[in-house]
Amino acid sequence: MAGGSDKGMFFAHSVSSKDEDDWQALRVHLIEVSRLAAERGGCLGLSVAAGVAGLAHDLGKYDHRFQAYIRGRGNSIDHSTAGGATLLAMAGTAPERIAAEALAYCILGHHAGLPDRRKGGGGLDARCAQFTDKLDPVWRDEISLDLTGVAEELRGRVSPDPGRQAFDLSVAVRMLFSCLVEADFLDTEAFYAPFEGRRPDRDWPAMKDVSPVFRERFDAHMARLDGEGPLNILRRDILGHVRAGAALPPGLFTLTVPTGGGKTLASLGFALDHAAAHGHRRIIYAIPFTSIIDQTATIFRDVLGEGAVLEHHSAIDEEADTRPEGRNKLRLAMENWAAPVVVTTNVQLFESLFAARPSRARKLHNIAGSVIVLDEAQTLPRALLRPCLRMLDCLARHWGCSIVFCTATQPSVGEAVKGELTLDLRELAPDPVGLAERLRRARIVDGGEIDNAGLIAALAGVAQGFVIVNSRRHALELYREAKAAGLEGLVHLTTRQMAADRARVLADVRERLKDGTPCRLIATSLIEAGVDLDFPAGWRAKAGLDRDPSSRGKG
């Protein structure tokens, strides 16, 4: 090959070895990233666009200054702008120009993150305008850039409705970005892994291959739960009705089932059947609070198998470095959500969907083509409801997703985007109003003002009961006073505890409730949304109606 380096070679990556035969040739890296990106884009209808992005992403490494740097001479240079600027210079017609801009955003951002259009010297316009072509012309002999077909692919992912076009195009750019950064990560990892003595395990089965096993396991699990009595009969009726809805065309659904109606397992049954019927690539179960995600993930692992479910939230992120080597596969899967079933938080889901950072955006292409269940959908933050609904609507219309808003108290999500979007929401549960009456199990009374001493006296009057207060400080104070008063079976639960500790405490509480032994729980609101506990009596401190539960803790 011709070139301006010591041996006539241009390189993408080097290792500590001085033998350049061990280094990765730039042409090899560009072609492999293009292949990997096109492969991921193929599932999205963006194979041509993703392939071009991969081929151009490191074009700036054909600059002799970068080649000097990689050999230990001189400073690093910006190698991300060249590919985008070159594609923009090639663009002719208006559609081709828009396509080139979409690719340029991805290429300029593949290290530092998606740039703004205009933001000082760091914006896309300024960087491309300031670009001076110092690339060795040999790049034209090593790779071939062609924008043919890119605009057509992007057009297929944008609505003809002018009110939706800008948002739709932004999501298409993010999907392209995801394909590119994932491909770049994977090829770079594959090159360095042998030199670092690593063998990354990223192999996960496709949903279509494991779907029959998952559904058999689900049916077997539900058969073991079968029992007599009105409640179990009602739960079976709800499950059957919900699963029958799986044959409906993909899109937006609601599942409105009161507490005690088997909503979690019914939504899983629907997701498994719906994915099998329509070819969805994975199931993503999003939950508002880390306090209940452990419970749901445990249920799904019991049903589908220990190695089938990826659990991803902030507590898992923080513990990743301390996990045994055997969990390395799960840790790697958190980067791109390659597992067939993902249990995560709303924070992880929506921050990834709107992410600019490559590390978060890697998973976007794997969110496309999913059944997404939003548990406790009423907790979607009001301030962010419109962009969240816009994104979910776009995923359903253009990216092969089905969305299930799952809750006992269904919010009027359509009102939040009235006049902007028309959401075609289909209810999966039979007669939600009737279910609310048939499953009513609690009687709420106003207890008036009660101080700590009164609460302790009330708890002392029942063998099993709970108190929920509005702050961690109050909960700890009440727990200490109750302990000093000699109350038996006291349990304190807080978000300050690690996820594993919370799971252990909740398991202990369930065991006590089942055995009828004394159990007096003092906690904050972390147990209110979806935690499966059944006490005969409880006391709840009043809280303002404008409190936004989605702001509690991290996701």
Coordinates of C-alpha atoms in Angstrom, one line a residue:
M1 CA 0.0 0.0 0.0
A2 CA 1.1 3.6 -0.6
G3 CA 1.1 5.9 2.4
G4 CA 3.0 8.5 4.3
S5 CA 4.1 6.4 7.3
D6 CA 7.4 4.6 8.0
K7 CA 6.4 1.4 6.2
G8 CA 3.8 2.9 3.8
M9 CA 1.0 1.8 6.1
F10 CA -1.7 3.8 7.8
F11 CA -2.9 2.5 11.2
A12 CA -6.0 2.9 13.3
H13 CA -4.7 1.3 16.5
S14 CA -1.3 0.5 18.0
V15 CA 0.0 -1.7 20.8
S16 CA 3.0 -1.5 23.0
S17 CA 4.9 -3.7 20.6
K18 CA 7.2 -1.8 18.3
D19 CA 6.5 -4.3 15.6
E20 CA 3.9 -2.6 13.4
D21 CA 2.9 -6.0 12.0
D22 CA 0.9 -6.3 15.3
W23 CA -0.9 -3.0 14.8
Q24 CA -4.3 -2.6 13.2
A25 CA -4.3 -1.2 9.7
L26 CA -6.7 1.7 9.2
R27 CA -8.3 0.2 6.1
V28 CA -9.0 -3.0 8.0
H29 CA -10.6 -1.1 10.9
L30 CA -12.8 1.1 8.6
I31 CA -14.0 -1.8 6.6
E32 CA -14.8 -3.9 9.7
V33 CA -16.6 -1.1 11.5
S34 CA -18.6 -0.5 8.3
R35 CA -19.5 -4.2 8.2
L36 CA -20.5 -4.3 11.8
A37 CA -22.5 -1.0 11.6
A38 CA -24.3 -2.1 8.5
E39 CA -25.2 -5.4 10.2
R40 CA -26.8 -3.6 13.1
G41 CA -28.4 -1.1 10.8
G42 CA -29.9 -3.8 8.7
C43 CA -32.5 -4.6 11.4
L44 CA -33.5 -0.9 11.3
G45 CA -33.6 -0.4 7.6
L46 CA -30.4 1.7 7.8
S47 CA -27.8 -0.7 6.6
V48 CA -26.4 1.5 3.8
A49 CA -26.3 4.6 6.0
A50 CA -24.7 2.8 8.9
G51 CA -22.2 1.2 6.6
V52 CA -21.1 4.6 5.1
A53 CA -20.8 6.1 8.6
G54 CA -18.6 3.2 9.6
L55 CA -16.4 3.6 6.5
A56 CA -15.9 7.3 7.1
H57 CA -15.7 7.6 10.9
D58 CA -11.9 7.5 11.3
L59 CA -11.1 9.1 7.9
G60 CA -9.1 11.7 9.8
K61 CA -6.5 9.1 10.7
Y62 CA -5.2 9.4 7.1
D63 CA -3.6 12.6 8.3
H64 CA 0.1 12.2 8.6
R65 CA 0.0 14.1 11.9
F66 CA -2.1 11.4 13.4
Q67 CA 0.2 8.7 12.1
A68 CA 3.1 10.5 13.7
Y69 CA 1.2 10.7 17.0
I70 CA 0.3 7.0 17.0
R71 CA 4.1 6.3 16.6
G72 CA 4.9 8.4 19.6
R73 CA 5.8 11.6 17.8
G74 CA 3.8 14.8 18.3
N75 CA 0.4 15.4 19.7
S76 CA -3.0 13.9 19.0
I77 CA -5.3 15.7 16.5
D78 CA -9.0 15.8 15.9
H79 CA -9.6 12.8 13.6
S80 CA -13.4 12.8 13.9
T81 CA -14.2 15.9 11.8
A82 CA -12.6 14.7 8.6
G83 CA -15.2 12.0 7.7
G84 CA -18.2 14.2 8.3
A85 CA -16.7 17.2 6.4
T86 CA -15.7 15.0 3.5
L87 CA -19.3 13.6 3.2
L88 CA -20.8 17.1 3.3
A89 CA -18.4 18.2 0.5
M90 CA -19.6 15.2 -1.6
A91 CA -23.3 16.0 -1.1
G92 CA -25.2 17.4 -4.1
T93 CA -29.0 17.6 -3.9
A94 CA -31.0 18.8 -0.8
P95 CA -32.0 15.3 0.3
E96 CA -28.3 14.1 -0.2
R97 CA -27.2 17.2 1.9
I98 CA -29.6 16.2 4.7
A99 CA -28.3 12.6 4.6
A100 CA -24.7 13.8 4.7
E101 CA -25.5 16.0 7.7
A102 CA -27.1 13.1 9.5
L103 CA -24.0 11.0 9.0
A104 CA -21.7 13.9 9.9
Y105 CA -23.4 14.3 13.3
C106 CA -22.7 10.6 14.0
I107 CA -19.1 10.7 12.8
L108 CA -18.1 14.0 14.6
G109 CA -19.6 12.6 17.8
H110 CA -18.3 9.0 17.8
H111 CA -15.8 9.9 20.6
A112 CA -17.0 13.0 22.4
G113 CA -20.8 12.6 21.8
L114 CA -23.3 14.0 19.4
P115 CA -22.5 17.7 18.8
D116 CA -25.0 20.6 18.6
R117 CA -25.5 22.2 15.2
R118 CA -24.3 25.5 16.5
K119 CA -22.3 25.8 19.7
G120 CA -19.3 27.9 19.4
G121 CA -16.3 26.2 17.9
G122 CA -17.5 22.7 19.0
G123 CA -20.7 22.7 16.9
L124 CA -21.1 20.7 13.7
D125 CA -21.2 23.8 11.4
A126 CA -18.1 25.4 12.9
R127 CA -16.0 22.2 13.0
C128 CA -16.8 21.4 9.4
A129 CA -16.2 25.0 8.3
Q130 CA -12.8 25.0 10.0
F131 CA -11.7 21.7 8.6
T132 CA -8.7 21.8 6.3
D133 CA -8.1 18.7 4.2
K134 CA -4.6 17.4 5.1
L135 CA -5.5 13.7 4.4
D136 CA -3.2 11.6 2.3
P137 CA -5.1 11.0 -1.0
V138 CA -4.3 7.3 -0.7
W139 CA -7.6 7.0 1.3
R140 CA -9.4 7.1 -2.0
D141 CA -7.6 4.0 -3.1
E142 CA -8.2 2.1 0.1
I143 CA -12.0 2.9 0.6
S144 CA -14.8 4.2 -1.5
L145 CA -17.4 6.6 0.0
D146 CA -20.8 6.8 -1.7
L147 CA -24.0 8.5 -0.4
T148 CA -26.3 6.6 -2.8
G149 CA -29.2 5.2 -1.0
V150 CA -28.7 7.0 2.3
A151 CA -31.3 9.6 1.9
E152 CA -33.9 7.0 0.8
E153 CA -33.3 5.0 4.0
L154 CA -33.6 8.0 6.2
R155 CA -36.8 9.1 4.4
G156 CA -38.3 5.7 5.3
R157 CA -37.9 6.5 9.0
V158 CA -39.4 10.0 8.9
S159 CA -43.1 10.8 8.9
P160 CA -44.7 12.8 6.1
D161 CA -46.4 14.9 8.8
P162 CA -44.4 18.2 9.0
G163 CA -45.1 18.4 12.7
R164 CA -43.2 15.1 13.3
Q165 CA -40.4 15.3 10.8
A166 CA -37.8 17.0 12.8
F167 CA -38.2 14.7 15.8
D168 CA -38.3 11.6 13.7
L169 CA -35.1 12.6 11.9
S170 CA -33.4 13.2 15.3
V171 CA -34.3 9.7 16.4
A172 CA -33.0 8.3 13.1
V173 CA -29.7 10.1 13.7
R174 CA -29.5 8.6 17.2
M175 CA -30.2 5.1 15.8
L176 CA -27.4 5.6 13.2
F177 CA -25.1 6.9 16.0
S178 CA -25.8 3.8 18.0
C179 CA -24.9 1.5 15.2
L180 CA -21.7 3.3 14.6
V181 CA -20.4 3.6 18.1
E182 CA -21.4 0.0 18.9
A183 CA -19.5 -1.2 15.8
D184 CA -16.4 1.0 16.7
F185 CA -16.4 -0.3 20.3
L186 CA -16.7 -3.9 19.2
D187 CA -14.0 -3.9 16.5
T188 CA -11.6 -2.0 18.8
E189 CA -12.3 -4.4 21.6
A190 CA -11.7 -7.4 19.3
F191 CA -8.4 -6.0 18.2
Y192 CA -7.1 -5.2 21.7
A193 CA -8.5 -8.3 23.6
P194 CA -5.8 -10.8 22.6
F195 CA -3.1 -8.4 23.7
E196 CA -4.8 -7.8 27.0
G197 CA -5.5 -11.5 27.7
R198 CA -9.3 -11.0 27.6
R199 CA -12.0 -13.1 25.8
P200 CA -15.2 -10.9 26.1
D201 CA -18.3 -13.0 26.1
R202 CA -21.0 -11.1 24.3
D203 CA -22.9 -14.0 22.8
W204 CA -26.6 -14.0 23.6
P205 CA -29.3 -16.1 22.0
A206 CA -31.8 -14.4 19.6
M207 CA -35.3 -14.0 21.0
K208 CA -36.7 -16.1 18.1
D209 CA -34.5 -19.0 19.1
V210 CA -35.4 -18.9 22.9
S211 CA -39.0 -17.8 22.6
P212 CA -40.4 -21.3 22.5
V213 CA -38.5 -22.3 25.7
F214 CA -39.5 -19.0 27.4
R215 CA -43.1 -19.6 26.7
E216 CA -43.0 -23.2 27.8
R217 CA -41.4 -22.1 31.1
F218 CA -43.9 -19.4 31.5
D219 CA -46.8 -21.8 31.0
A220 CA -45.3 -24.2 33.5
H221 CA -44.7 -21.5 36.0
M222 CA -48.4 -20.3 35.8
A223 CA -49.6 -23.9 36.0
R224 CA -47.8 -24.3 39.4
L225 CA -49.5 -21.1 40.6
D226 CA -53.0 -22.3 39.8
G227 CA -55.3 -22.5 42.8
E228 CA -58.9 -22.4 43.7
G229 CA -60.9 -19.5 45.1
P230 CA -62.3 -16.3 43.4
L231 CA -59.0 -14.4 43.3
N232 CA -57.1 -17.1 41.5
I233 CA -59.9 -17.6 39.1
L234 CA -60.0 -13.9 38.4
R235 CA -56.3 -13.8 37.9
R236 CA -56.5 -16.6 35.3
D237 CA -59.3 -14.8 33.5
I238 CA -57.2 -11.6 33.4
L239 CA -54.1 -13.5 32.1
G240 CA -56.1 -15.3 29.4
H241 CA -57.6 -12.0 28.2
V242 CA -54.3 -10.2 28.2
R243 CA -52.5 -13.0 26.3
A244 CA -55.2 -13.1 23.7
G245 CA -54.4 -9.5 22.9
A246 CA -50.9 -10.5 21.8
A247 CA -52.2 -11.2 18.3
L248 CA -53.1 -7.5 17.9
P249 CA -50.8 -5.5 15.5
P250 CA -47.8 -3.9 17.2
G251 CA -48.2 -0.4 18.6
L252 CA -49.3 1.3 21.8
F253 CA -51.2 -0.6 24.6
T254 CA -52.4 0.0 28.1
L255 CA -52.7 -2.7 30.8
T256 CA -54.9 -1.4 33.7
V257 CA -55.0 -4.1 36.4
P258 CA -55.4 -3.2 40.1
T259 CA -52.9 -4.4 42.8
G260 CA -53.4 -8.1 43.3
G261 CA -54.6 -8.9 39.8
G262 CA -51.4 -10.5 38.6
K263 CA -50.3 -7.5 36.5
T264 CA -46.6 -8.3 36.4
L265 CA -46.9 -11.9 35.1
A266 CA -49.8 -10.9 32.8
S267 CA -47.6 -8.3 31.1
L268 CA -44.7 -10.8 30.8
G269 CA -47.1 -13.3 29.2
F270 CA -48.3 -10.7 26.7
A271 CA -44.8 -9.6 25.9
L272 CA -43.6 -13.2 25.3
D273 CA -46.6 -14.0 23.1
H274 CA -46.5 -10.7 21.2
A275 CA -42.8 -11.0 20.5
A276 CA -43.4 -14.6 19.2
A277 CA -46.3 -13.4 17.0
H278 CA -44.6 -10.4 15.5
G279 CA -40.9 -11.1 15.6
H280 CA -39.8 -8.6 18.2
R281 CA -36.1 -9.0 19.1
R282 CA -36.3 -8.5 22.9
I283 CA -38.4 -7.6 25.9
I284 CA -37.5 -4.5 27.9
Y285 CA -39.3 -4.1 31.2
A286 CA -38.8 -0.5 32.6
I287 CA -39.6 0.2 36.3
P288 CA -39.6 3.6 38.0
F289 CA -37.7 2.8 41.2
T290 CA -34.6 0.8 42.0
S291 CA -36.4 -0.3 45.2
I292 CA -38.7 -2.7 43.3
I293 CA -36.5 -3.7 40.3
D294 CA -34.8 -6.5 42.3
Q295 CA -38.2 -8.0 43.0
T296 CA -39.3 -8.0 39.3
A297 CA -36.0 -9.3 38.1
T298 CA -36.1 -12.1 40.6
I299 CA -39.6 -13.1 39.4
F300 CA -38.5 -13.1 35.7
R301 CA -35.4 -15.1 36.5
D302 CA -37.5 -17.7 38.3
V303 CA -39.8 -17.9 35.3
L304 CA -37.4 -17.7 32.4
G305 CA -34.1 -19.0 33.9
E306 CA -31.2 -17.4 35.7
G307 CA -29.1 -16.6 32.6
A308 CA -31.9 -15.2 30.5
V309 CA -32.5 -11.8 32.2
L310 CA -30.2 -8.8 32.3
E311 CA -30.8 -6.5 35.2
H312 CA -29.5 -3.0 34.7
H313 CA -29.8 0.0 37.0
S314 CA -27.6 2.4 39.0
A315 CA -27.0 0.0 41.9
I316 CA -25.8 -2.7 39.4
D317 CA -23.6 -0.1 37.7
E318 CA -21.9 0.8 41.0
E319 CA -21.4 -2.9 41.9
A320 CA -20.1 -3.9 38.5
D321 CA -16.4 -3.7 39.4
T322 CA -16.9 -6.0 42.4
R323 CA -18.8 -8.7 40.6
P324 CA -17.2 -12.1 40.2
E325 CA -15.7 -13.0 36.8
G326 CA -18.6 -15.3 36.1
R327 CA -20.9 -12.3 35.9
N328 CA -18.7 -10.6 33.3
K329 CA -21.1 -11.5 30.5
L330 CA -23.9 -9.6 32.3
R331 CA -21.7 -6.6 32.9
L332 CA -20.8 -6.4 29.2
A333 CA -24.5 -6.8 28.2
M334 CA -25.3 -3.6 30.2
E335 CA -23.3 -1.7 27.6
N336 CA -25.6 -2.6 24.7
W337 CA -28.6 -4.5 26.1
A338 CA -27.9 -7.6 23.9
A339 CA -29.8 -9.9 26.2
P340 CA -33.3 -11.1 25.1
V341 CA -34.9 -9.8 28.3
V342 CA -33.8 -6.6 30.0
V343 CA -35.2 -5.4 33.3
T344 CA -34.2 -1.7 33.9
T345 CA -35.4 1.6 35.2
N346 CA -37.2 4.5 33.4
V347 CA -34.1 6.5 34.0
Q348 CA -31.8 4.1 32.1
L349 CA -34.3 3.7 29.3
F350 CA -35.1 7.3 28.6
E351 CA -31.6 8.7 29.3
S352 CA -30.4 6.1 26.7
L353 CA -33.1 7.1 24.2
F354 CA -32.1 10.8 24.5
A355 CA -28.4 10.3 25.0
A356 CA -25.6 12.2 23.3
R357 CA -22.8 10.2 24.9
P358 CA -21.5 7.1 23.0
S359 CA -21.5 4.9 26.0
R360 CA -25.2 5.4 26.7
A361 CA -26.3 5.5 23.0
R362 CA -24.7 2.1 22.2
K363 CA -27.9 0.3 23.2
L364 CA -30.4 2.3 21.1
H365 CA -30.3 0.0 18.1
N366 CA -31.1 -2.9 20.4
I367 CA -34.1 -1.0 21.8
A368 CA -35.6 -0.9 18.3
G369 CA -37.7 -3.9 17.6
S370 CA -38.6 -4.5 21.3
V371 CA -41.7 -5.0 23.4
I372 CA -41.3 -2.3 26.0
V373 CA -43.3 -2.6 29.2
L374 CA -43.5 0.6 31.3
D375 CA -44.5 -0.7 34.8
E376 CA -46.1 1.8 37.1
A377 CA -46.7 4.1 34.1
Q378 CA -48.4 6.7 36.3
T379 CA -44.9 7.7 37.6
L380 CA -43.6 9.0 34.3
P381 CA -42.4 12.5 35.3
R382 CA -44.9 15.2 34.3
A383 CA -42.2 17.7 33.3
L384 CA -40.8 15.1 30.9
L385 CA -44.0 13.5 29.8
R386 CA -44.3 15.1 26.4
P387 CA -40.8 14.2 25.1
C388 CA -41.1 10.7 26.5
L389 CA -44.4 10.2 24.8
R390 CA -43.1 11.6 21.6
M391 CA -40.2 9.1 21.7
L392 CA -42.4 6.2 22.5
D393 CA -44.8 7.1 19.7
C394 CA -41.8 7.4 17.3
L395 CA -40.5 4.0 18.4
A396 CA -43.9 2.4 17.8
R397 CA -44.4 4.0 14.4
H398 CA -40.9 3.7 12.9
W399 CA -38.8 1.3 14.8
G400 CA -40.9 -1.8 15.3
C401 CA -41.6 -1.4 19.0
S402 CA -44.7 -2.2 21.0
I403 CA -45.2 -0.2 24.1
V404 CA -47.3 -1.3 27.1
F405 CA -48.3 1.3 29.7
C406 CA -48.8 -1.0 32.7
T407 CA -50.4 0.3 36.0
A408 CA -53.2 0.0 38.4
T409 CA -54.0 3.7 38.0
Q410 CA -53.7 4.5 34.3
P411 CA -52.7 8.1 33.6
S412 CA -54.4 10.0 30.7
V413 CA -51.2 10.1 28.7
G414 CA -53.0 11.2 25.6
E415 CA -54.0 14.5 27.3
A416 CA -50.3 15.4 27.7
V417 CA -49.8 15.6 23.9
K418 CA -53.3 16.6 22.8
G419 CA -53.1 18.7 19.7
E420 CA -49.6 17.4 19.0
L421 CA -50.0 13.6 18.7
T422 CA -52.8 11.2 18.4
L423 CA -52.0 8.1 20.4
D424 CA -53.8 4.9 19.5
L425 CA -53.9 3.2 22.9
R426 CA -55.5 -0.2 23.1
E427 CA -56.5 -1.6 26.5
L428 CA -55.4 -5.3 27.1
A429 CA -57.3 -5.9 30.4
P430 CA -60.9 -6.9 30.6
D431 CA -63.1 -4.2 32.1
P432 CA -60.6 -2.1 34.1
V433 CA -63.4 -0.3 36.0
G434 CA -65.0 -3.6 37.0
L435 CA -61.7 -5.0 38.0
A436 CA -61.0 -2.1 40.3
E437 CA -64.2 -2.9 42.2
R438 CA -63.7 -6.6 42.3
L439 CA -60.1 -6.3 43.5
R440 CA -60.6 -3.6 46.1
R441 CA -58.8 -4.9 49.2
A442 CA -58.0 -1.8 51.3
R443 CA -60.1 0.6 53.3
I444 CA -58.6 4.1 53.7
V445 CA -59.4 6.3 56.7
D446 CA -58.1 9.6 57.9
G447 CA -56.2 9.0 61.2
G448 CA -55.7 12.7 61.9
E449 CA -52.5 14.0 63.4
I450 CA -50.3 11.4 65.0
D451 CA -46.9 12.0 66.5
N452 CA -44.1 9.4 66.9
A453 CA -45.4 8.2 70.2
G454 CA -48.8 7.7 68.7
L455 CA -47.4 5.8 65.8
I456 CA -45.4 3.5 68.1
A457 CA -48.5 2.9 70.2
A458 CA -50.5 2.1 67.1
L459 CA -47.8 -0.3 65.8
A460 CA -47.7 -2.0 69.2
G461 CA -51.4 -2.7 68.9
V462 CA -50.9 -5.0 65.8
A463 CA -48.7 -7.9 65.3
Q464 CA -48.0 -7.0 61.7
G465 CA -48.2 -3.5 60.3
F466 CA -46.2 -0.8 58.6
V467 CA -45.6 3.0 58.8
I468 CA -44.6 5.0 55.8
V469 CA -43.2 8.5 56.3
N470 CA -42.0 11.1 53.9
S471 CA -38.2 11.3 54.7
R472 CA -35.4 9.0 55.5
R473 CA -34.5 11.0 58.5
H474 CA -38.0 10.6 60.0
A475 CA -38.0 6.9 59.2
L476 CA -34.7 6.4 61.1
E477 CA -35.9 8.5 64.0
L478 CA -39.1 6.6 64.3
Y479 CA -37.3 3.3 64.0
R480 CA -34.9 4.2 66.8
E481 CA -37.7 5.4 69.1
A482 CA -39.7 2.2 68.4
K483 CA -36.7 0.1 69.1
A484 CA -36.1 1.9 72.4
A485 CA -39.8 1.2 73.3
G486 CA -39.1 -2.5 72.9
L487 CA -41.4 -3.2 69.9
E488 CA -40.8 -6.8 68.6
G489 CA -40.2 -7.6 65.0
L490 CA -39.0 -4.1 63.9
V491 CA -37.7 -3.7 60.3
H492 CA -36.2 -0.5 58.8
L493 CA -36.1 -0.1 55.0
T494 CA -34.4 2.7 53.2
T495 CA -33.0 3.7 49.8
R496 CA -29.6 4.1 51.6
Q497 CA -29.4 0.3 51.7
M498 CA -27.7 -1.5 48.9
A499 CA -29.9 -3.4 46.5
A500 CA -28.8 -6.8 47.9
D501 CA -29.5 -5.6 51.4
R502 CA -33.0 -4.4 50.5
A503 CA -33.7 -7.7 48.8
R504 CA -32.6 -9.6 51.9
V505 CA -34.8 -7.3 54.2
L506 CA -37.9 -7.7 51.9
A507 CA -37.4 -11.5 51.8
D508 CA -37.3 -11.6 55.6
V509 CA -40.5 -9.4 55.7
R510 CA -42.3 -11.7 53.4
E511 CA -41.3 -14.7 55.4
R512 CA -42.6 -13.2 58.6
L513 CA -45.9 -12.2 57.0
K514 CA -46.3 -15.7 55.7
D515 CA -45.5 -17.3 59.0
G516 CA -47.6 -14.9 61.1
T517 CA -44.7 -13.8 63.2
P518 CA -44.4 -10.2 64.5
C519 CA -43.4 -7.8 61.7
R520 CA -43.5 -4.0 62.1
L521 CA -42.0 -2.2 59.1
I522 CA -40.9 1.4 59.1
A523 CA -40.0 2.8 55.7
T524 CA -40.3 5.7 53.2
S525 CA -42.3 5.7 50.0
L526 CA -39.9 3.3 48.3
I527 CA -42.2 0.4 49.0
E528 CA -45.3 2.0 47.7
A529 CA -45.0 1.3 43.9
G530 CA -45.1 -2.3 43.1
V531 CA -43.4 -3.9 46.1
D532 CA -45.3 -7.2 46.8
L533 CA -46.1 -7.0 50.5
D534 CA -49.5 -7.7 52.1
F535 CA -50.0 -6.2 55.6
P536 CA -53.3 -6.3 57.5
A537 CA -52.8 -2.6 58.7
G538 CA -50.7 0.4 57.9
W539 CA -50.2 4.1 58.6
R540 CA -49.1 6.5 55.8
A541 CA -48.0 10.1 56.4
K542 CA -49.8 12.6 54.2
A543 CA -47.8 13.9 51.3
G544 CA -48.6 16.7 48.8
L545 CA -50.4 15.7 45.7
D546 CA -47.8 17.6 43.5
R547 CA -45.0 15.3 44.7
D548 CA -43.3 13.8 41.7
P549 CA -42.3 10.2 42.7
S550 CA -40.0 9.8 39.7
S551 CA -37.6 12.2 41.3
R552 CA -36.8 9.8 44.1
G553 CA -33.3 8.4 43.9
K554 CA -31.2 7.3 41.0
G555 CA -32.1 4.9 38.2

